[in-house]
Amino acid sequence: MAYIIETESLTKKFGDLAAVNTVTLNVRKGSLFGLLGPNGSGKTTMIKMLTGQILPSSGNAHVLGLDVATDPVGIRTLVGIIPEQESPPSFLTAMEYLEFIGDIRKIPDLEQKADWWFDFLEYGDKRNVLCKDLSRGTRQKLMLTQAFIHDPELALIDEPLINFDPIMQEKVKGFFVSYTKQGNTLFISTHLLETAEEICSEVAILHLGNLLYTGTMESVREGGRHLSDLFLSLVRK
Amino acid sequence: MAGLFMNMMKEEWRIHSTMFGSLNFALFPVMICAIAFMGTFLLPLIQASMPIGDLVILIHAQYLMLGFMVGAFGLLGNEVMNRRFGQASLLAFSARTLPMSPRNIFTIFVLKDTLYYFFLWIFPLGAGFLIGSLFTGIPFFYTLNILLTLTLSFLTGMSVVFFLSSLYQRSVKALFSFLIFTGLVFLGWFMLTGTNPATLFPPLILFYQFSWHLLLGSVMVVLVPCCIALFLFSPDIQSGTKNYPNRMKPLIRHLNRFPNPPLAAKDVIDLWRSGSIVGQTIFSFLVPLIIIWFFLSLLDEYVSTIHLLLTFAMITGIIASTMYTWLCMFDSFSVYALLPLHVRDVITSKITSFTLLQVIPVFFMGVITLLSGQGEFLLPVLVLTLSVSYYVLAVSIWLTGLSPSVLVYDVRVMVQYFLLIGIALSICGSLTSINPWFGLAGVGLFIPAFLLVRLGMRKWAREEVVGY
C-alpha cells in the first residue's frame, strides 16, 4: 500500500493546549482525502504541520517520503498549499504574484499555465488588479491557481470552497475529482460535510485535537448511513 | 467612542503581548524609566564636558526626532482602514460596521497610538528624570518643566509629520510647495537675523522662559497641524479595479545578480506602490535628519564641524537602519511559508533590498558633507554611515527577525539593542574624536554584523513565526 502522507502519534501543543493530540493517519496516493471537524478541532494545525509551516511537538509525519521536521522546504517544493486565510501579497497584481511564484518554483511555460487558470476560474479581467483590491472569492481563485500551477502530485487545502459562489464551487469540485483521477492526491480540510460526502474518497474526523474516525467513504456509507450522521454522533459524544 | 478607544488600547497591548508576553512588554517603560533615572546621575559628569544648554538642545532634538519617526499616520491611514495592516486585521477596520464616520475612527486610532507612545517612551523618561532629580538636587520645577517641554517636542514632531504625510497623501505638489515655502521663510529669517531657525522651536523657548502664553502657543503648534491632518484624511475604503502594468518580470531581470531576485522585486514593488519609498524617505528619513542637523549646528561653538558631521553620520546610520522596518511592514513569513523558501532566504532578500535603499543615506550624507565644506572627509563620513547602518541592521535581524517593528518593544530585546548599539557607537565616537580619518575603522563593524546576521538566520529558522 503506497501512502503519500503518514503520521504517527503526531502532536502539537500550544502551552497546555494540545491542538493536535497523538494523531496517527495514513493517506493513500490518488485519494481525495477529507479532514473533517468542527471549528477549533485542529484541522488547520494539522495542515500547517504537514506542510512544515509549524513543527510538531512530538510524534512524526512523512509527506511524499520526506520528514516534516527535517525537510519542510523539500515538502513545500513538491506540494501545493492553500492556507485558511487567503493572503496574496497586497501590492502585487494577480499576474505579478503568479510570476513571483513561478520564478521561485522555476515553473516552465508560466504564462500559458496562468492563462489557462485565469480562463478556467474566470478571472482573467483581474490579472492586472492589485491583490488587496480583489474580492475574497477572487483572492481564493488566485490562491487556488498558485497551489496548482506547478502541477504538484499532492495539494493540501484548508477550506477550499468557502469563498466561492455555487457555480464556481461546482467547477472547482469537478477539477478536484479529475485531478485525483489522474493519480494525484488531494488533502482537504473542511467543515462542509455535504461537500466532503460528495467528492471525498476517504475521510477522517478530528475533534478537540483527537482523531475520532478514519476510513473510506464506502465504509462511512455502510448501512445507508450519511457522513453527517456519523460526524454528529462522534462529535456530540 | 470611548468604548472603541479602550478596545483599541487593549488591541495594541495584545498585539505585543501575544508576541513576547505581557511582562516583557510591561517592563519596557520601566526600563526606559530606569535608564533615565541612572542618566540623571551622569548629568554632573556630562556638564563638565558639555554646557547644560547644549544638552537641553540635544534632548529636545531627540524627542522631536522620535515624534517625527512615529508621526507618519497619513501614510498608514488607508492601510489601517482597509483591514489588512501587514497580516493583522485591526479594530479600525471592523469598527466600520459601527455607526461612526471613518474620520472619527481614524482620529481614535491616532489618539490611541499617541497615548501608547507617550506611556512607552515619554512619560517613563520624564518620570526617571523626575525621580533621579530627588537624589541629585536638581530643582523640582526644572524637572517638571523639562517633562512638559519634552512632551511638547515629541508631540510637535508627531503633529508636523502627521500633517505633512496627510498633505502628501492628498497632493504631492501641495506638499512640495509647502516645503519650499517653509524653507524660503526659514532661509529669509536666517538671512535677516543671522539666527538659526532651530532657536524658534516653541518647546525650547518655553523651557528657557516659561509663561502660560507660550505654553498655549506651543500647544497650538501641536493641535493645529493635527486638526488639519485629520481634515485632510480621506479614507480610500472602496476596493479599486485599477489595472497596473506588470513590473515583476522586468524587475526580476534587472535584479538577477542578487540572491532571490523575485523576493527583492516584490520588496521594490511593495515600497513603490504603497508610496512608502517616497513617503518614508521624506518623513522618516530626510525631515528628521535635516531638523537634527539644524539642532546639532547650534553646538558648533563648542564642537568642530567635522566632529558634528561624524556624529551626524552615526545618527544617519541608525536612522538608515530603520529602512529594514520599511521592508518588513508589508508581509510576515506566513506569505512565504507556502513556498519552498527558508527563513534565511527571506532575510537575505531583505538585506539585498536594504542594500538598494542605502543609496539614499549615501547620497544624503554626500550632499551634507559637501555643503558643510568638509569634502576631504567624504570617505570616512560615508564609511561610518554605512558601517553603523549595516551593524544596526544586523542587530535588528538577530534580535527581531522579520518583525522588527513589533519585537523591539520586548524589554529583553530593547536592552540588548541599546547595549550592542551603545558599545559600537562609543567605540566609533571615541576613535573619530581622536582623528576624523579613524572613521574608516567603522568597516570593522561589518565583522560583528556578519556574525550577527548568521546567528539571526539560525535563530529565526528554529523559531516558530507567531502570528498576531
XYZ file of C-alpha atoms in Angstrom:
705
model
C 0.000 0.000 0.000
C 1.564 3.361 -1.064
C 0.888 6.086 1.469
C 1.612 9.626 0.441
C 1.069 11.039 3.924
C 1.919 9.073 7.070
C 1.705 10.386 10.600
C 2.437 8.594 13.832
C 1.310 9.958 17.213
C 1.562 13.444 15.743
C 1.035 16.052 18.443
C 1.110 19.817 18.556
C 0.838 21.654 21.842
C 0.428 25.402 22.350
C 1.246 25.781 26.016
C -1.008 23.316 27.830
C -3.435 23.014 24.919
C -2.979 20.010 22.627
C -4.315 21.377 19.324
C -3.496 18.025 17.705
C -3.188 15.037 20.015
C -1.322 11.817 19.059
C -2.859 11.552 15.600
C -1.891 8.524 13.527
C -3.111 8.800 9.971
C -2.309 7.387 6.524
C -3.372 8.903 3.220
C -3.319 6.752 0.089
C -1.847 8.026 -3.168
C -4.589 9.100 -5.564
C -7.199 9.691 -2.884
C -9.292 12.756 -2.250
C -8.908 12.860 1.494
C -11.184 14.997 3.641
C -10.129 16.016 7.136
C -13.366 16.951 8.866
C -14.031 18.615 12.151
C -15.851 21.467 13.817
C -14.180 24.868 14.218
C -11.161 24.636 16.511
C -10.764 20.890 16.093
C -7.123 21.130 14.938
C -7.560 20.848 11.159
C -5.553 23.952 10.318
C -2.790 22.998 12.765
C -2.649 19.560 11.134
C -2.205 21.082 7.665
C 0.410 23.512 8.958
C 2.401 20.614 10.405
C 2.090 18.501 7.275
C 3.435 21.370 5.167
C 6.276 22.206 7.541
C 4.866 25.620 8.483
C 4.987 24.651 12.150
C 6.957 21.899 13.867
C 5.268 19.016 15.708
C 5.694 18.932 19.488
C 6.070 15.150 19.334
C 5.402 12.228 17.040
C 6.400 12.230 13.413
C 4.982 12.757 9.953
C 6.183 11.983 6.449
C 4.813 13.624 3.335
C 5.887 12.156 -0.018
C 8.514 10.251 1.976
C 10.017 13.437 3.454
C 10.119 14.167 7.179
C 8.131 17.307 8.035
C 10.515 18.167 10.871
C 13.771 17.876 8.950
C 12.825 18.760 5.375
C 9.933 21.237 5.368
C 11.286 23.126 2.368
C 11.645 19.880 0.427
C 7.970 19.173 1.095
C 6.881 22.664 0.080
C 8.836 22.256 -3.161
C 6.703 19.263 -4.098
C 3.240 20.116 -2.804
C 0.676 22.843 -3.383
C -0.776 24.636 -0.356
C -3.747 26.901 0.212
C -3.919 28.307 3.739
C -7.105 29.027 5.664
C -6.786 32.786 5.170
C -6.230 33.772 1.569
C -3.265 36.156 1.728
C -1.612 37.029 -1.569
C 0.770 39.997 -1.175
C -1.227 43.253 -1.120
C 0.704 45.349 -3.623
C 1.325 42.758 -6.351
C -1.185 42.246 -9.138
C -2.608 38.757 -9.649
C -0.295 38.109 -12.617
C 2.742 39.501 -10.799
C 2.007 37.187 -7.883
C 1.932 34.200 -10.230
C 5.213 35.318 -11.825
C 6.660 35.662 -8.311
C 5.554 32.098 -7.524
C 6.704 30.898 -10.952
C 10.211 32.268 -10.502
C 10.609 30.750 -7.027
C 9.237 27.372 -8.150
C 11.049 27.511 -11.523
C 7.882 26.791 -13.490
C 8.336 26.497 -17.258
C 5.611 27.938 -19.562
C 4.220 30.003 -16.713
C 2.300 32.386 -18.935
C 0.395 29.643 -20.738
C -0.399 27.948 -17.445
C -1.505 31.238 -15.888
C -3.706 31.952 -18.916
C -5.333 28.545 -18.550
C -6.147 29.202 -14.874
C -7.388 32.751 -15.489
C -9.659 31.303 -18.155
C -10.770 28.251 -16.153
C -11.593 30.206 -12.987
C -12.980 33.152 -14.982
C -10.918 35.973 -13.524
C -8.703 36.996 -16.453
C -10.092 40.543 -16.251
C -8.476 40.832 -12.804
C -4.967 39.755 -13.793
C -3.568 43.309 -13.517
C -5.507 44.345 -10.404
C -3.681 44.589 -7.057
C -4.333 41.637 -4.737
C -5.512 43.973 -1.965
C -8.280 45.209 -4.280
C -9.536 41.735 -5.211
C -12.699 40.319 -3.681
C -12.319 37.381 -1.281
C -13.601 34.994 -3.934
C -11.083 36.226 -6.494
C -8.287 36.021 -3.938
C -9.310 32.421 -3.308
C -9.162 31.760 -7.070
C -5.655 33.219 -7.134
C -4.605 31.065 -4.190
C -6.038 28.006 -5.939
C -4.037 28.909 -9.038
C -0.775 29.314 -7.109
C -1.298 25.955 -5.407
C -1.775 24.003 -8.648
C 0.218 25.967 -11.219
C 3.344 23.812 -10.720
C 1.339 20.591 -11.223
C 2.045 19.110 -7.785
C 1.278 15.462 -7.116
C -0.172 16.434 -3.729
C -2.117 19.525 -2.673
C -3.204 20.421 0.851
C -6.068 22.869 1.043
C -7.709 24.425 4.066
C -11.433 25.102 3.469
C -11.194 25.051 -0.330
C -14.649 26.259 -1.322
C -15.593 28.645 1.438
C -15.413 31.889 -0.597
C -16.829 30.616 -3.906
C -20.338 31.061 -5.295
C -22.303 27.838 -6.044
C -21.382 27.834 -9.750
C -17.679 28.171 -9.024
C -17.957 25.569 -6.256
C -19.272 23.029 -8.772
C -16.485 23.838 -11.196
C -13.766 23.532 -8.564
C -15.221 20.291 -7.174
C -15.135 18.881 -10.701
C -11.493 19.911 -11.000
C -10.618 18.227 -7.692
C -12.176 14.958 -8.790
C -10.441 14.923 -12.181
C -7.149 15.930 -10.525
C -7.208 12.869 -8.279
C -8.323 10.615 -11.129
C -5.013 11.462 -12.805
C -3.219 9.803 -9.873
C -2.638 12.952 -7.817
C -3.648 13.269 -4.177
C -5.720 15.959 -2.552
C -5.882 16.556 1.191
C -8.622 18.999 2.117
C -9.829 20.190 5.473
C -13.403 21.334 5.752
C -16.429 21.522 7.959
C -18.777 21.385 4.940
C -19.996 17.795 5.266
C -22.120 17.793 2.079
C -19.066 18.731 0.032
C -16.940 16.065 1.697
C -19.628 13.422 1.175
C -19.926 14.381 -2.480
C -16.281 14.368 -3.521
C -14.058 12.655 -0.942
C -12.894 9.065 -1.278
C -11.587 8.894 2.306
C -12.310 10.923 5.401
C -11.000 11.449 8.905
C -12.860 13.174 11.725
C -10.931 15.322 14.153
C -12.436 16.784 17.317
C -10.614 18.753 20.030
C -7.335 17.583 18.532
C -8.224 13.871 18.728
C -8.752 11.636 15.716
C -12.182 10.046 16.144
C -12.584 8.239 12.848
C -10.754 7.410 9.655
C -11.996 5.339 6.727
C -13.200 5.258 3.131
C -16.473 6.804 2.016
C -17.748 3.282 1.315
C -17.265 2.375 4.959
C -18.955 5.595 6.041
C -21.994 4.809 3.874
C -22.405 1.247 5.169
C -25.985 0.596 6.103
C -27.230 3.700 4.293
C -25.582 5.987 6.831
C -24.753 9.590 5.871
C -21.488 11.293 6.702
C -23.376 13.913 8.737
C -24.917 11.176 10.934
C -21.517 9.678 11.653
C -19.958 13.084 12.241
C -22.630 14.290 14.651
C -22.739 11.018 16.554
C -18.965 11.211 17.118
C -18.512 14.856 17.996
C -21.585 15.032 20.237
C -20.424 12.139 22.406
C -16.242 56.416 21.035
C -14.768 55.813 24.480
C -15.530 52.100 24.116
C -13.753 51.890 20.780
C -10.785 53.808 22.205
C -10.469 51.408 25.144
C -10.735 48.388 22.868
C -8.071 49.770 20.528
C -5.812 50.227 23.565
C -6.409 46.581 24.501
C -5.770 45.524 20.906
C -2.401 47.318 20.832
C -1.455 45.665 24.120
C -2.405 42.213 22.826
C -0.543 42.631 19.533
C 2.652 42.975 21.538
C 1.883 40.711 24.474
C 0.946 37.753 22.239
C 4.292 38.097 20.500
C 6.538 38.100 23.564
C 4.452 38.044 26.743
C 2.715 40.703 28.814
C 5.538 41.034 31.334
C 8.221 41.764 28.764
C 6.034 44.419 27.176
C 5.041 45.920 30.532
C 8.689 46.132 31.587
C 9.617 48.184 28.523
C 8.633 51.596 30.017
C 10.151 50.507 33.342
C 13.460 50.019 31.555
C 13.230 53.445 29.887
C 12.486 54.949 33.317
C 15.496 53.155 34.839
C 17.801 54.389 32.071
C 16.607 57.979 32.596
C 17.000 57.597 36.370
C 20.609 56.433 36.015
C 21.271 59.063 33.370
C 20.332 61.786 35.860
C 23.355 60.854 37.967
C 25.606 61.295 34.935
C 24.452 64.877 34.412
C 27.209 66.464 36.564
C 29.823 64.487 34.594
C 28.316 65.429 31.217
C 28.076 69.035 32.365
C 31.839 69.079 32.777
C 32.388 68.446 29.077
C 29.254 69.951 27.535
C 27.340 73.090 28.538
C 23.956 72.194 30.018
C 22.248 74.359 27.394
C 23.634 72.143 24.636
C 22.476 69.042 26.436
C 18.971 70.519 26.671
C 19.001 71.217 22.922
C 20.174 67.665 22.174
C 17.498 66.041 24.341
C 14.739 68.185 22.819
C 16.046 67.334 19.356
C 15.928 63.629 20.179
C 12.316 63.875 21.342
C 11.423 65.885 18.278
C 13.024 63.214 16.113
C 11.148 60.462 17.943
C 7.929 62.323 17.140
C 8.987 62.626 13.508
C 9.769 58.923 13.313
C 6.353 57.762 14.501
C 4.088 60.508 13.185
C 3.523 59.488 9.569
C -0.096 58.478 10.217
C -1.044 59.967 6.864
C 0.852 57.129 5.166
C -0.825 54.484 7.319
C -4.377 55.768 7.052
C -5.624 53.638 4.197
C -3.786 50.538 5.382
C -5.379 50.821 8.804
C -8.847 51.402 7.418
C -8.583 48.653 4.820
C -8.456 45.629 7.074
C -5.017 44.316 6.374
C -2.215 46.059 8.183
C 0.560 43.628 7.448
C -1.160 40.373 8.261
C -3.332 41.651 11.090
C -6.946 42.717 10.934
C -7.321 45.746 13.136
C -10.322 47.029 15.033
C -10.171 50.166 12.908
C -11.459 48.066 10.022
C -14.117 46.113 11.878
C -15.327 49.303 13.557
C -16.570 50.446 10.159
C -19.684 48.365 10.732
C -20.493 50.730 13.625
C -22.441 53.947 13.058
C -19.291 56.118 13.109
C -17.551 58.108 10.403
C -14.199 56.741 9.161
C -12.618 60.069 10.174
C -13.740 59.596 13.780
C -12.430 56.032 13.804
C -9.113 57.185 12.394
C -8.945 60.028 14.964
C -9.374 57.466 17.748
C -6.664 55.332 16.171
C -4.251 58.299 16.124
C -5.124 59.219 19.736
C -4.564 55.635 20.836
C -1.147 55.498 19.128
C -0.137 58.856 20.591
C -1.078 57.764 24.090
C 0.759 54.475 23.643
C 3.935 56.210 22.540
C 3.574 58.651 25.415
C 3.377 55.878 28.009
C 6.060 53.764 26.347
C 8.676 56.476 25.830
C 7.902 59.970 27.006
C 6.399 59.542 30.441
C 8.885 56.870 31.647
C 11.833 59.015 30.570
C 10.424 62.063 32.314
C 9.495 60.029 35.384
C 13.014 58.567 35.604
C 14.499 62.038 35.408
C 11.980 63.300 37.996
C 12.841 60.539 40.479
C 16.555 60.992 39.835
C 16.285 64.716 40.484
C 15.175 63.985 44.049
C 18.625 62.500 44.695
C 20.745 64.917 42.678
C 19.369 68.212 43.930
C 18.052 69.371 40.559
C 15.192 71.809 41.229
C 11.763 70.152 41.033
C 10.282 72.902 38.831
C 13.153 72.379 36.396
C 12.372 68.667 36.032
C 8.626 69.261 35.696
C 9.299 71.911 33.089
C 11.558 69.619 31.077
C 8.986 66.820 31.240
C 6.437 69.248 29.797
C 8.690 70.654 27.078
C 9.991 67.228 26.049
C 6.414 66.013 25.725
C 5.644 69.043 23.590
C 8.772 68.395 21.479
C 7.621 64.857 20.816
C 4.055 65.936 20.047
C 5.256 68.746 17.775
C 7.349 66.319 15.737
C 4.489 63.872 15.532
C 1.955 66.514 14.617
C 4.118 68.138 11.917
C 4.847 64.796 10.230
C 1.201 63.779 10.547
C 0.267 66.988 8.724
C 2.979 66.618 6.063
C 2.198 62.953 5.404
C -1.535 63.700 5.105
C -0.761 66.522 2.697
C 1.424 64.100 0.730
C -1.443 61.598 0.505
C -3.683 64.329 -0.914
C -1.229 66.010 -3.277
C 2.500 65.589 -3.768
C 2.606 69.021 -5.465
C 0.965 70.673 -2.462
C 3.490 69.032 -0.151
C 6.494 70.201 -2.135
C 5.029 73.709 -2.500
C 4.532 73.832 1.274
C 8.060 72.557 1.969
C 9.626 75.047 -0.465
C 7.585 77.910 1.006
C 8.550 76.954 4.575
C 12.190 76.522 3.561
C 12.215 80.006 1.998
C 10.628 81.538 5.114
C 13.307 79.966 7.334
C 16.058 80.977 4.911
C 14.701 84.542 4.889
C 14.644 84.547 8.684
C 18.223 83.297 8.803
C 19.437 85.898 6.279
C 17.650 88.765 8.021
C 18.504 87.931 11.618
C 21.517 85.607 11.338
C 19.969 83.225 13.866
C 19.454 79.505 13.424
C 15.732 78.717 12.811
C 16.016 75.905 15.390
C 16.053 78.593 18.098
C 12.408 79.299 17.130
C 11.355 75.847 18.299
C 8.477 76.627 20.739
C 9.209 73.938 23.394
C 12.817 75.145 23.597
C 11.716 78.762 24.085
C 9.190 77.557 26.661
C 11.906 75.688 28.524
C 14.005 78.820 28.942
C 11.196 81.332 29.575
C 8.112 79.575 30.881
C 4.884 81.514 30.527
C 1.263 80.446 30.142
C 1.016 82.335 26.831
C 3.993 80.469 25.439
C 2.551 77.203 26.686
C -0.714 77.928 24.902
C 1.230 78.826 21.759
C 3.217 75.553 21.947
C 0.021 73.548 22.383
C -1.487 75.282 19.351
C 1.603 74.365 17.300
C 0.737 70.743 18.135
C -3.031 70.934 17.706
C -3.368 72.991 14.515
C -1.354 70.686 12.206
C -3.071 67.655 13.783
C -6.548 69.050 13.103
C -5.633 69.982 9.523
C -4.192 66.473 9.025
C -7.430 64.887 10.259
C -9.390 67.204 7.989
C -7.207 66.128 5.037
C -7.716 62.438 5.808
C -9.862 60.783 3.187
C -10.182 57.028 3.528
C -9.984 55.066 0.330
C -12.311 52.358 1.591
C -13.657 51.213 -1.743
C -11.822 48.396 -3.471
C -10.320 49.701 -6.674
C -10.212 47.941 -10.003
C -7.343 49.941 -11.408
C -5.063 47.983 -13.714
C -1.329 48.151 -13.141
C 1.477 47.416 -15.628
C 3.378 44.219 -14.932
C 6.618 45.123 -13.136
C 7.577 41.721 -11.725
C 9.241 40.196 -14.776
C 11.384 43.231 -15.758
C 12.446 43.723 -12.144
C 13.442 40.071 -11.756
C 15.555 40.506 -14.901
C 17.210 43.688 -13.581
C 17.903 42.155 -10.165
C 19.140 38.811 -11.466
C 22.600 39.277 -9.946
C 21.069 39.469 -6.470
C 20.161 36.406 -4.402
C 16.435 35.588 -4.746
C 15.523 38.183 -7.421
C 11.723 37.602 -7.125
C 11.793 38.405 -3.399
C 13.792 41.585 -3.962
C 11.444 42.516 -6.842
C 8.450 42.076 -4.538
C 10.055 44.384 -1.948
C 10.680 47.053 -4.587
C 7.086 46.834 -5.868
C 5.670 46.920 -2.314
C 7.678 50.031 -1.460
C 6.805 51.779 -4.708
C 3.080 51.025 -4.909
C 2.405 51.651 -1.232
C 4.001 55.094 -1.614
C 6.472 54.189 1.120
C 9.643 54.707 -0.840
C 8.891 58.415 -1.292
C 6.781 58.901 1.835
C 9.086 57.130 4.284
C 12.176 58.700 2.710
C 10.710 62.145 3.289
C 9.017 61.665 6.668
C 11.106 59.007 8.382
C 14.475 59.911 6.940
C 15.003 63.338 5.370
C 12.794 65.544 7.547
C 14.062 64.185 10.923
C 17.690 64.296 9.795
C 17.506 67.815 8.382
C 15.946 69.051 11.620
C 18.568 67.190 13.670
C 21.283 68.826 11.572
C 19.850 72.244 12.407
C 19.862 71.390 16.098
C 23.373 69.933 16.006
C 24.625 73.007 14.218
C 23.604 75.038 17.297
C 26.510 73.308 19.050
C 29.180 74.463 16.593
C 30.536 76.979 19.066
C 31.804 74.104 21.191
C 32.310 71.255 18.723
C 34.179 71.422 15.405
C 32.187 70.981 12.200
C 33.926 67.729 11.280
C 33.114 66.177 14.650
C 29.487 67.290 14.350
C 29.467 65.788 10.886
C 30.847 62.461 12.096
C 28.289 62.363 14.929
C 25.623 63.143 12.366
C 26.947 60.312 10.157
C 26.414 57.853 13.017
C 22.882 59.192 13.663
C 22.161 58.900 9.934
C 23.430 55.319 10.042
C 20.994 54.489 12.850
C 18.069 56.142 11.053
C 19.068 54.438 7.789
C 18.979 51.064 9.558
C 15.243 51.577 10.212
C 14.724 51.120 6.458
C 14.649 47.442 7.392
C 11.281 48.046 9.068
C 10.005 49.659 5.846
C 10.773 46.378 4.099
C 9.170 44.148 6.711
C 5.959 46.097 7.223
C 4.075 44.600 4.273
C 4.403 40.919 4.992
C 5.302 38.312 7.559
C 6.913 34.955 6.950
C 3.446 33.411 6.540
C 3.338 34.866 2.991
C 6.428 32.836 2.148
C 5.566 29.771 4.243
C 3.620 28.257 1.316
C 6.713 28.295 -0.845
C 9.948 26.326 -0.891
C 11.835 29.037 0.980
C 13.894 29.077 4.160
C 13.723 31.939 6.647
C 17.342 32.686 5.666
C 16.254 33.183 2.027
C 13.776 35.855 3.071
C 16.260 37.564 5.405
C 18.923 37.521 2.682
C 16.476 39.089 0.284
C 15.542 41.794 2.800
C 19.258 42.585 3.198
C 19.510 42.836 -0.591
C 16.603 45.259 -0.757
C 18.067 47.152 2.205
C 21.319 47.486 0.251
C 19.429 49.051 -2.659
C 17.910 51.582 -0.244
C 21.321 52.554 1.152
C 21.772 54.767 -1.914
C 19.553 57.252 -0.048
C 21.774 57.759 3.063
C 24.922 57.689 0.922
C 23.574 60.432 -1.349
C 22.214 62.417 1.605
C 25.452 62.288 3.607
C 27.458 63.083 0.470
C 25.441 66.277 -0.035
C 25.596 67.256 3.654
C 29.385 66.692 3.742
C 29.967 68.826 0.668
C 27.579 71.578 1.836
C 29.322 71.767 5.196
C 32.667 72.313 3.450
C 34.192 69.051 4.663
C 34.564 67.371 1.262
C 38.022 65.987 2.092
C 36.425 63.808 4.804
C 33.760 62.378 2.486
C 35.232 58.871 2.653
C 35.312 58.431 6.465
C 31.852 60.036 6.718
C 30.322 57.610 4.208
C 32.146 54.603 5.647
C 30.914 55.468 9.129
C 27.320 55.982 7.935
C 27.154 52.659 6.116
C 29.033 50.705 8.783
C 26.673 51.880 11.528
C 23.636 51.294 9.319
C 24.594 47.675 8.490
C 25.683 46.960 12.050
C 22.349 48.157 13.487
C 20.548 46.218 10.735
C 22.407 43.071 11.828
C 21.487 43.698 15.467
C 17.832 44.112 14.413
C 17.884 40.890 12.392
C 19.412 38.936 15.241
C 17.012 40.304 17.838
C 13.770 40.700 15.905
C 13.966 38.551 12.758
C 11.289 39.610 10.294
C 9.166 41.502 12.876
C 11.355 44.476 13.816
C 8.579 46.982 14.499
C 6.782 44.692 16.973
C 9.517 42.736 18.761
C 11.535 45.865 19.509
C 9.075 46.555 22.354
C 10.159 43.384 24.145
C 12.193 44.699 27.074
C 14.826 41.967 26.719
C 15.245 42.844 23.060
C 15.461 46.566 23.753
C 18.097 46.176 26.476
C 20.297 44.117 24.158
C 19.605 46.519 21.284
C 20.694 49.565 23.316
C 23.741 47.784 24.703
C 25.029 46.470 21.393
C 24.489 49.769 19.594
C 25.776 51.825 22.524
C 29.039 49.893 22.666
C 29.628 50.215 18.914
C 28.825 53.935 18.850
C 31.023 54.636 21.870
C 33.979 52.967 20.161
C 33.381 54.786 16.860
C 32.773 58.108 18.636
C 35.978 57.776 20.663
C 38.040 56.884 17.617
C 36.732 59.736 15.478
C 37.258 62.230 18.301
C 40.997 61.385 18.098
C 41.204 61.711 14.326
C 38.370 62.031 11.773
C 40.103 59.527 9.488
C 39.661 56.882 12.168
C 36.042 56.852 10.954
C 37.380 54.400 8.367
C 37.768 51.912 11.205
C 33.966 51.671 11.065
C 34.428 48.921 8.464
C 35.368 46.748 11.439
C 31.673 46.778 12.371
C 30.965 44.614 9.338
C 32.605 41.660 11.131
C 30.174 41.556 14.112
C 27.390 42.493 11.673
C 28.154 39.439 9.536
C 28.257 37.173 12.591
C 25.006 38.599 13.973
C 23.216 38.034 10.672
C 24.452 34.426 10.593
C 23.289 33.918 14.176
C 19.968 35.586 13.371
C 19.328 33.328 10.398
C 19.938 30.242 12.520
C 17.858 31.591 15.401
C 14.806 32.519 13.297
C 14.912 29.258 11.350
C 14.386 27.475 14.671
C 11.718 29.861 15.982
C 8.123 29.404 15.009
C 6.636 32.530 13.498
C 3.890 33.690 15.826
C 1.068 35.491 14.076
C -0.831 38.329 15.640
